[in-house]
Amino acid sequence: MSTLALAFDLGGTELRGALVERGGEVVARVWEPTMTEAGSEAVIGRIIALANKLLTDHPQAKVIGIGACAPGPLDPKAGIVIGPPTLSGWHNVPMIDILSRQFGLPVRLENDANAAALGEWRYGAGRGSESLVFVTVSTGIGGGVIADGHIYHGRRGLAAEIGHMTITGEGGRCFCGNVGCFEAVASGTALGRRATQLTASGDGSALRRLSGNGDVSARHVVEAARTGDAAARDLVDAEARWLGIGFTNLLHLYSPEVIVMGGGLSNGFDLLAPGIRATIDERAMQVYRDVPVVRAELGDRAGLVGAASLILWEGEPGTALSMVQDDEAKTGGPAGASAG
Ligand SMILES: [Zn+2]
């Protein structure tokens, strides 16, 4: 068996672990509810238990380190989870310290959006690029920026909080306290809210039929739009315009070679893409208009394989993965030995 990393994706609702190969293949996966209310010590205890389960189930695995990701804010260099809003009771938890002492292995930590950006860059839709912006659109909007072959961290690792760019002066208040954040108008939550406001329980609309007359979610909107429902199509068009405005800002700020869109709403990417493109063509300066916007490829594995890559990745920044594997094959390295 080839060289592997243990990877953990610590989310507000789900804790996921995996064994990941150098080529980004997930060999084994485990998951369970995070149960944050039990506190950071209990959650870390379960990370250790999941790691032990993966190691016990794969005794021949040659594990060379642990890559983990967690919600920000966190300090990737010091390895400290500072205090994410979605992990109650977590304050300055020294993840790297705890896990490296437990397992005697190198441990690396990254925030979850950056880890997903690394995953898509190294193994997914952004392979071979030098610069990309990854945007995840689901309940909120997050992102990560690869600039000139490096993840862009900024002061205290806080860069690329793109969900909180102000893109309008209107709308409801964002949880951050501001009005008009990208996330507040363009997240899946915002789309669901607009659909709920547009319709009424029992009105017989396609949206309310799909939602069982409850609140309408972004998923229902995409589903109804696929059947050709006019109201849902209008909502999708409006959503695509908001996304296009945000993406235009990202093009102007970071000049990526590609924008990769992931998250739950990327299930409707084919419906959204024409409106996103039209908005970019209308708003972006001419030289940015040829930059592709593509759907993420790794789904909910992006964070895990990105975290694993913190341990496994040996390529030059931006190097196509195939070149790394070729080198390994030549030197009789682990990827050559495994041969799939
Ligand atoms: Zn905000």
mmCIF file of N, CA and C in Angstrom, residues 238-337:
data_model
loop_
_atom_site.group_PDB
_atom_site.id
_atom_site.type_symbol
_atom_site.label_atom_id
_atom_site.label_comp_id
_atom_site.label_asym_id
_atom_site.label_seq_id
_atom_site.Cartn_x
_atom_site.Cartn_y
_atom_site.Cartn_z
ATOM 1 N N ALA A 238 -31.997 35.433 -10.659
ATOM 2 C CA ALA A 238 -31.594 36.470 -9.699
ATOM 3 C C ALA A 238 -30.393 36.002 -8.882
ATOM 4 N N GLU A 239 -30.418 34.730 -8.488
ATOM 5 C CA GLU A 239 -29.297 34.153 -7.735
ATOM 6 C C GLU A 239 -28.010 34.214 -8.565
ATOM 7 N N ALA A 240 -28.127 33.853 -9.846
ATOM 8 C CA ALA A 240 -26.948 33.869 -10.721
ATOM 9 C C ALA A 240 -26.389 35.285 -10.850
ATOM 10 N N ARG A 241 -27.270 36.286 -10.879
ATOM 11 C CA ARG A 241 -26.786 37.675 -10.958
ATOM 12 C C ARG A 241 -25.981 38.041 -9.711
ATOM 13 N N TRP A 242 -26.503 37.680 -8.533
ATOM 14 C CA TRP A 242 -25.748 37.975 -7.299
ATOM 15 C C TRP A 242 -24.394 37.268 -7.308
ATOM 16 N N LEU A 243 -24.410 36.009 -7.702
ATOM 17 C CA LEU A 243 -23.131 35.275 -7.752
ATOM 18 C C LEU A 243 -22.191 35.931 -8.758
ATOM 19 N N GLY A 244 -22.729 36.335 -9.900
ATOM 20 C CA GLY A 244 -21.909 36.974 -10.928
ATOM 21 C C GLY A 244 -21.283 38.273 -10.437
ATOM 22 N N ILE A 245 -22.023 39.028 -9.639
ATOM 23 C CA ILE A 245 -21.478 40.279 -9.079
ATOM 24 C C ILE A 245 -20.318 39.954 -8.132
ATOM 25 N N GLY A 246 -20.532 38.988 -7.247
ATOM 26 C CA GLY A 246 -19.460 38.603 -6.321
ATOM 27 C C GLY A 246 -18.246 38.074 -7.064
ATOM 28 N N PHE A 247 -18.478 37.224 -8.060
ATOM 29 C CA PHE A 247 -17.364 36.632 -8.808
ATOM 30 C C PHE A 247 -16.606 37.706 -9.586
ATOM 31 N N THR A 248 -17.325 38.714 -10.086
ATOM 32 C CA THR A 248 -16.660 39.821 -10.793
ATOM 33 C C THR A 248 -15.676 40.525 -9.857
ATOM 34 N N ASN A 249 -16.113 40.749 -8.621
ATOM 35 C CA ASN A 249 -15.195 41.349 -7.646
ATOM 36 C C ASN A 249 -13.959 40.479 -7.441
ATOM 37 N N LEU A 250 -14.166 39.157 -7.375
ATOM 38 C CA LEU A 250 -13.036 38.241 -7.161
ATOM 39 C C LEU A 250 -12.081 38.259 -8.346
ATOM 40 N N LEU A 251 -12.625 38.366 -9.556
ATOM 41 C CA LEU A 251 -11.760 38.472 -10.746
ATOM 42 C C LEU A 251 -10.908 39.728 -10.660
ATOM 43 N N HIS A 252 -11.547 40.844 -10.333
ATOM 44 C CA HIS A 252 -10.814 42.103 -10.261
ATOM 45 C C HIS A 252 -9.774 42.101 -9.136
ATOM 46 N N LEU A 253 -10.085 41.457 -8.027
ATOM 47 C CA LEU A 253 -9.169 41.461 -6.879
ATOM 48 C C LEU A 253 -7.979 40.528 -7.066
ATOM 49 N N TYR A 254 -8.245 39.297 -7.536
ATOM 50 C CA TYR A 254 -7.210 38.260 -7.481
ATOM 51 C C TYR A 254 -6.704 37.805 -8.846
ATOM 52 N N SER A 255 -7.380 38.178 -9.910
ATOM 53 C CA SER A 255 -7.035 37.726 -11.253
ATOM 54 C C SER A 255 -6.672 36.239 -11.316
ATOM 55 N N PRO A 256 -7.611 35.384 -10.913
ATOM 56 C CA PRO A 256 -7.347 33.946 -10.992
ATOM 57 C C PRO A 256 -7.413 33.449 -12.434
ATOM 58 N N GLU A 257 -6.843 32.254 -12.662
ATOM 59 C CA GLU A 257 -6.989 31.607 -13.980
ATOM 60 C C GLU A 257 -8.339 30.927 -14.086
ATOM 61 N N VAL A 258 -8.930 30.623 -12.933
ATOM 62 C CA VAL A 258 -10.220 29.938 -12.930
ATOM 63 C C VAL A 258 -10.914 30.217 -11.594
ATOM 64 N N ILE A 259 -12.238 30.342 -11.635
ATOM 65 C CA ILE A 259 -13.030 30.377 -10.402
ATOM 66 C C ILE A 259 -13.730 29.028 -10.291
ATOM 67 N N VAL A 260 -13.562 28.373 -9.154
ATOM 68 C CA VAL A 260 -14.170 27.053 -8.927
ATOM 69 C C VAL A 260 -15.300 27.221 -7.914
ATOM 70 N N MET A 261 -16.512 26.838 -8.312
ATOM 71 C CA MET A 261 -17.655 26.963 -7.401
ATOM 72 C C MET A 261 -18.047 25.604 -6.838
ATOM 73 N N GLY A 262 -18.026 25.499 -5.522
ATOM 74 C CA GLY A 262 -18.455 24.283 -4.843
ATOM 75 C C GLY A 262 -19.590 24.582 -3.882
ATOM 76 N N GLY A 263 -19.831 23.663 -2.953
ATOM 77 C CA GLY A 263 -20.905 23.849 -1.983
ATOM 78 C C GLY A 263 -22.222 23.281 -2.497
ATOM 79 N N GLY A 264 -23.214 23.244 -1.623
ATOM 80 C CA GLY A 264 -24.495 22.622 -1.955
ATOM 81 C C GLY A 264 -25.139 23.195 -3.206
ATOM 82 N N LEU A 265 -25.028 24.501 -3.399
ATOM 83 C CA LEU A 265 -25.706 25.126 -4.542
ATOM 84 C C LEU A 265 -25.043 24.784 -5.877
ATOM 85 N N SER A 266 -23.830 24.212 -5.822
ATOM 86 C CA SER A 266 -23.201 23.823 -7.091
ATOM 87 C C SER A 266 -23.961 22.661 -7.750
ATOM 88 N N ASN A 267 -24.901 22.033 -7.013
ATOM 89 C CA ASN A 267 -25.804 21.062 -7.654
ATOM 90 C C ASN A 267 -26.604 21.707 -8.777
ATOM 91 N N GLY A 268 -26.833 23.015 -8.670
ATOM 92 C CA GLY A 268 -27.563 23.724 -9.722
ATOM 93 C C GLY A 268 -26.642 24.518 -10.627
ATOM 94 N N PHE A 269 -25.364 24.149 -10.653
ATOM 95 C CA PHE A 269 -24.383 24.957 -11.391
ATOM 96 C C PHE A 269 -24.753 25.116 -12.870
ATOM 97 N N ASP A 270 -25.228 24.026 -13.497
ATOM 98 C CA ASP A 270 -25.580 24.111 -14.929
ATOM 99 C C ASP A 270 -26.670 25.150 -15.171
ATOM 100 N N LEU A 271 -27.609 25.304 -14.226
ATOM 101 C CA LEU A 271 -28.672 26.296 -14.378
ATOM 102 C C LEU A 271 -28.164 27.712 -14.108
ATOM 103 N N LEU A 272 -27.211 27.825 -13.194
ATOM 104 C CA LEU A 272 -26.718 29.137 -12.770
ATOM 105 C C LEU A 272 -25.659 29.697 -13.720
ATOM 106 N N ALA A 273 -24.907 28.795 -14.364
ATOM 107 C CA ALA A 273 -23.719 29.226 -15.119
ATOM 108 C C ALA A 273 -24.013 30.286 -16.187
ATOM 109 N N PRO A 274 -25.087 30.152 -16.997
ATOM 110 C CA PRO A 274 -25.312 31.182 -18.021
ATOM 111 C C PRO A 274 -25.529 32.581 -17.424
ATOM 112 N N GLY A 275 -26.272 32.659 -16.324
ATOM 113 C CA GLY A 275 -26.522 33.951 -15.680
ATOM 114 C C GLY A 275 -25.267 34.520 -15.040
ATOM 115 N N ILE A 276 -24.445 33.645 -14.448
ATOM 116 C CA ILE A 276 -23.167 34.081 -13.871
ATOM 117 C C ILE A 276 -22.297 34.658 -14.980
ATOM 118 N N ARG A 277 -22.226 33.917 -16.089
ATOM 119 C CA ARG A 277 -21.394 34.351 -17.222
ATOM 120 C C ARG A 277 -21.878 35.694 -17.779
ATOM 121 N N ALA A 278 -23.201 35.827 -17.953
ATOM 122 C CA ALA A 278 -23.755 37.071 -18.511
ATOM 123 C C ALA A 278 -23.429 38.255 -17.604
ATOM 124 N N THR A 279 -23.504 38.038 -16.291
ATOM 125 C CA THR A 279 -23.226 39.126 -15.354
ATOM 126 C C THR A 279 -21.749 39.512 -15.392
ATOM 127 N N ILE A 280 -20.876 38.501 -15.466
ATOM 128 C CA ILE A 280 -19.443 38.790 -15.567
ATOM 129 C C ILE A 280 -19.157 39.552 -16.868
ATOM 130 N N ASP A 281 -19.777 39.113 -17.966
ATOM 131 C CA ASP A 281 -19.551 39.782 -19.258
ATOM 132 C C ASP A 281 -20.042 41.230 -19.225
ATOM 133 N N GLU A 282 -21.041 41.471 -18.416
ATOM 134 C CA GLU A 282 -21.599 42.825 -18.331
ATOM 135 C C GLU A 282 -20.762 43.716 -17.400
ATOM 136 N N ARG A 283 -20.188 43.114 -16.332
ATOM 137 C CA ARG A 283 -19.597 43.937 -15.279
ATOM 138 C C ARG A 283 -18.076 43.920 -15.206
ATOM 139 N N ALA A 284 -17.467 42.812 -15.587
ATOM 140 C CA ALA A 284 -16.007 42.722 -15.438
ATOM 141 C C ALA A 284 -15.323 43.531 -16.538
ATOM 142 N N MET A 285 -14.163 44.048 -16.226
ATOM 143 C CA MET A 285 -13.384 44.704 -17.264
ATOM 144 C C MET A 285 -13.009 43.675 -18.323
ATOM 145 N N GLN A 286 -12.874 44.149 -19.552
ATOM 146 C CA GLN A 286 -12.702 43.270 -20.710
ATOM 147 C C GLN A 286 -11.667 42.167 -20.489
ATOM 148 N N VAL A 287 -10.507 42.512 -19.926
ATOM 149 C CA VAL A 287 -9.408 41.541 -19.838
ATOM 150 C C VAL A 287 -9.688 40.365 -18.901
ATOM 151 N N TYR A 288 -10.721 40.475 -18.069
ATOM 152 C CA TYR A 288 -11.026 39.390 -17.133
ATOM 153 C C TYR A 288 -12.121 38.457 -17.647
ATOM 154 N N ARG A 289 -12.745 38.818 -18.758
ATOM 155 C CA ARG A 289 -13.987 38.123 -19.138
ATOM 156 C C ARG A 289 -13.780 36.713 -19.673
ATOM 157 N N ASP A 290 -12.547 36.372 -20.040
ATOM 158 C CA ASP A 290 -12.328 35.021 -20.575
ATOM 159 C C ASP A 290 -11.994 34.002 -19.482
ATOM 160 N N VAL A 291 -12.026 34.428 -18.207
ATOM 161 C CA VAL A 291 -11.686 33.487 -17.127
ATOM 162 C C VAL A 291 -12.858 32.523 -16.902
ATOM 163 N N PRO A 292 -12.592 31.215 -16.971
ATOM 164 C CA PRO A 292 -13.697 30.273 -16.790
ATOM 165 C C PRO A 292 -14.185 30.186 -15.344
ATOM 166 N N VAL A 293 -15.476 29.982 -15.202
ATOM 167 C CA VAL A 293 -16.073 29.649 -13.904
ATOM 168 C C VAL A 293 -16.535 28.200 -14.045
ATOM 169 N N VAL A 294 -16.016 27.316 -13.195
ATOM 170 C CA VAL A 294 -16.324 25.900 -13.348
ATOM 171 C C VAL A 294 -16.856 25.323 -12.042
ATOM 172 N N ARG A 295 -17.527 24.199 -12.162
ATOM 173 C CA ARG A 295 -18.053 23.517 -10.990
ATOM 174 C C ARG A 295 -16.951 22.708 -10.313
ATOM 175 N N ALA A 296 -16.933 22.728 -8.985
ATOM 176 C CA ALA A 296 -15.965 21.927 -8.231
ATOM 177 C C ALA A 296 -16.147 20.441 -8.558
ATOM 178 N N GLU A 297 -15.072 19.671 -8.435
ATOM 179 C CA GLU A 297 -15.127 18.252 -8.815
ATOM 180 C C GLU A 297 -15.155 17.295 -7.634
ATOM 181 N N LEU A 298 -14.727 17.765 -6.471
ATOM 182 C CA LEU A 298 -14.490 16.822 -5.375
ATOM 183 C C LEU A 298 -15.643 16.697 -4.385
ATOM 184 N N GLY A 299 -16.685 17.523 -4.557
ATOM 185 C CA GLY A 299 -17.816 17.447 -3.635
ATOM 186 C C GLY A 299 -17.375 17.634 -2.197
ATOM 187 N N ASP A 300 -17.947 16.850 -1.280
ATOM 188 C CA ASP A 300 -17.611 17.044 0.132
ATOM 189 C C ASP A 300 -16.289 16.366 0.527
ATOM 190 N N ARG A 301 -15.556 15.821 -0.459
ATOM 191 C CA ARG A 301 -14.208 15.297 -0.162
ATOM 192 C C ARG A 301 -13.143 16.388 -0.224
ATOM 193 N N ALA A 302 -13.498 17.573 -0.782
ATOM 194 C CA ALA A 302 -12.479 18.581 -1.067
ATOM 195 C C ALA A 302 -11.655 18.949 0.174
ATOM 196 N N GLY A 303 -12.345 19.172 1.299
ATOM 197 C CA GLY A 303 -11.632 19.556 2.516
ATOM 198 C C GLY A 303 -10.703 18.450 3.003
ATOM 199 N N LEU A 304 -11.192 17.210 2.956
ATOM 200 C CA LEU A 304 -10.385 16.073 3.413
ATOM 201 C C LEU A 304 -9.129 15.884 2.569
ATOM 202 N N VAL A 305 -9.291 15.880 1.241
ATOM 203 C CA VAL A 305 -8.104 15.625 0.417
ATOM 204 C C VAL A 305 -7.179 16.838 0.432
ATOM 205 N N GLY A 306 -7.759 18.044 0.579
ATOM 206 C CA GLY A 306 -6.913 19.238 0.703
ATOM 207 C C GLY A 306 -6.103 19.189 1.988
ATOM 208 N N ALA A 307 -6.748 18.771 3.092
ATOM 209 C CA ALA A 307 -6.033 18.649 4.364
ATOM 210 C C ALA A 307 -4.943 17.579 4.250
ATOM 211 N N ALA A 308 -5.271 16.463 3.591
ATOM 212 C CA ALA A 308 -4.268 15.401 3.405
ATOM 213 C C ALA A 308 -3.084 15.909 2.585
ATOM 214 N N SER A 309 -3.373 16.784 1.624
ATOM 215 C CA SER A 309 -2.297 17.280 0.759
ATOM 216 C C SER A 309 -1.280 18.121 1.536
ATOM 217 N N LEU A 310 -1.695 18.665 2.677
ATOM 218 C CA LEU A 310 -0.741 19.417 3.514
ATOM 219 C C LEU A 310 0.404 18.509 3.938
ATOM 220 N N ILE A 311 0.123 17.211 4.028
ATOM 221 C CA ILE A 311 1.127 16.213 4.397
ATOM 222 C C ILE A 311 1.756 15.577 3.169
ATOM 223 N N LEU A 312 0.922 15.270 2.170
ATOM 224 C CA LEU A 312 1.367 14.410 1.070
ATOM 225 C C LEU A 312 1.987 15.145 -0.100
ATOM 226 N N TRP A 313 1.598 16.401 -0.290
ATOM 227 C CA TRP A 313 1.930 17.076 -1.540
ATOM 228 C C TRP A 313 3.409 17.396 -1.631
ATOM 229 N N GLU A 314 4.010 16.957 -2.728
ATOM 230 C CA GLU A 314 5.432 17.227 -2.906
ATOM 231 C C GLU A 314 5.710 18.008 -4.178
ATOM 232 N N GLY A 315 4.664 18.295 -4.935
ATOM 233 C CA GLY A 315 4.860 18.994 -6.205
ATOM 234 C C GLY A 315 5.243 20.446 -5.989
ATOM 235 N N GLU A 316 5.838 21.016 -6.993
ATOM 236 C CA GLU A 316 6.053 22.456 -6.977
ATOM 237 C C GLU A 316 4.686 23.113 -6.988
ATOM 238 N N PRO A 317 4.574 24.299 -6.401
ATOM 239 C CA PRO A 317 3.288 24.985 -6.450
ATOM 240 C C PRO A 317 2.779 25.084 -7.884
ATOM 241 N N GLY A 318 1.551 24.622 -8.079
ATOM 242 C CA GLY A 318 0.941 24.745 -9.395
ATOM 243 C C GLY A 318 1.336 23.656 -10.369
ATOM 244 N N THR A 319 2.239 22.757 -9.971
ATOM 245 C CA THR A 319 2.642 21.691 -10.880
ATOM 246 C C THR A 319 1.493 20.712 -11.094
ATOM 247 N N ALA A 320 1.317 20.308 -12.338
ATOM 248 C CA ALA A 320 0.292 19.307 -12.597
ATOM 249 C C ALA A 320 0.648 18.024 -11.872
ATOM 250 N N LEU A 321 -0.345 17.378 -11.303
ATOM 251 C CA LEU A 321 -0.116 16.208 -10.466
ATOM 252 C C LEU A 321 0.595 15.093 -11.234
ATOM 253 N N SER A 322 0.263 14.933 -12.524
ATOM 254 C CA SER A 322 0.846 13.834 -13.303
ATOM 255 C C SER A 322 2.370 13.911 -13.301
ATOM 256 N N MET A 323 2.903 15.139 -13.284
ATOM 257 C CA MET A 323 4.358 15.286 -13.280
ATOM 258 C C MET A 323 4.967 14.745 -11.996
ATOM 259 N N VAL A 324 4.275 14.969 -10.891
ATOM 260 C CA VAL A 324 4.772 14.459 -9.613
ATOM 261 C C VAL A 324 4.767 12.937 -9.616
ATOM 262 N N GLN A 325 3.682 12.375 -10.149
ATOM 263 C CA GLN A 325 3.592 10.919 -10.166
ATOM 264 C C GLN A 325 4.659 10.321 -11.077
ATOM 265 N N ASP A 326 4.937 10.995 -12.199
ATOM 266 C CA ASP A 326 5.993 10.519 -13.093
ATOM 267 C C ASP A 326 7.327 10.453 -12.356
ATOM 268 N N ASP A 327 7.609 11.516 -11.597
ATOM 269 C CA ASP A 327 8.870 11.549 -10.851
ATOM 270 C C ASP A 327 8.953 10.392 -9.863
ATOM 271 N N GLU A 328 7.815 10.157 -9.195
ATOM 272 C CA GLU A 328 7.807 9.081 -8.209
ATOM 273 C C GLU A 328 8.026 7.732 -8.870
ATOM 274 N N ALA A 329 7.421 7.552 -10.041
ATOM 275 C CA ALA A 329 7.574 6.288 -10.758
ATOM 276 C C ALA A 329 9.040 6.060 -11.106
ATOM 277 N N LYS A 330 9.710 7.149 -11.524
ATOM 278 C CA LYS A 330 11.120 7.041 -11.907
ATOM 279 C C LYS A 330 12.002 6.644 -10.729
ATOM 280 N N THR A 331 11.684 7.213 -9.558
ATOM 281 C CA THR A 331 12.522 6.959 -8.396
ATOM 282 C C THR A 331 12.031 5.750 -7.591
ATOM 283 N N GLY A 332 11.047 5.026 -8.142
ATOM 284 C CA GLY A 332 10.525 3.863 -7.427
ATOM 285 C C GLY A 332 9.749 4.262 -6.187
ATOM 286 N N GLY A 333 9.199 5.472 -6.216
ATOM 287 C CA GLY A 333 8.480 5.995 -5.057
ATOM 288 C C GLY A 333 7.151 5.286 -4.870
ATOM 289 N N PRO A 334 6.439 5.679 -3.829
ATOM 290 C CA PRO A 334 5.228 4.967 -3.421
ATOM 291 C C PRO A 334 4.131 4.977 -4.473
ATOM 292 N N ALA A 335 3.929 6.107 -5.204
ATOM 293 C CA ALA A 335 2.847 6.122 -6.183
ATOM 294 C C ALA A 335 3.150 5.142 -7.318
ATOM 295 N N GLY A 336 4.448 4.996 -7.672
ATOM 296 C CA GLY A 336 4.814 4.060 -8.720
ATOM 297 C C GLY A 336 4.594 2.619 -8.254
ATOM 298 N N ALA A 337 4.891 2.376 -6.986
ATOM 299 C CA ALA A 337 4.772 1.027 -6.480
ATOM 300 C C ALA A 337 3.321 0.566 -6.389
#
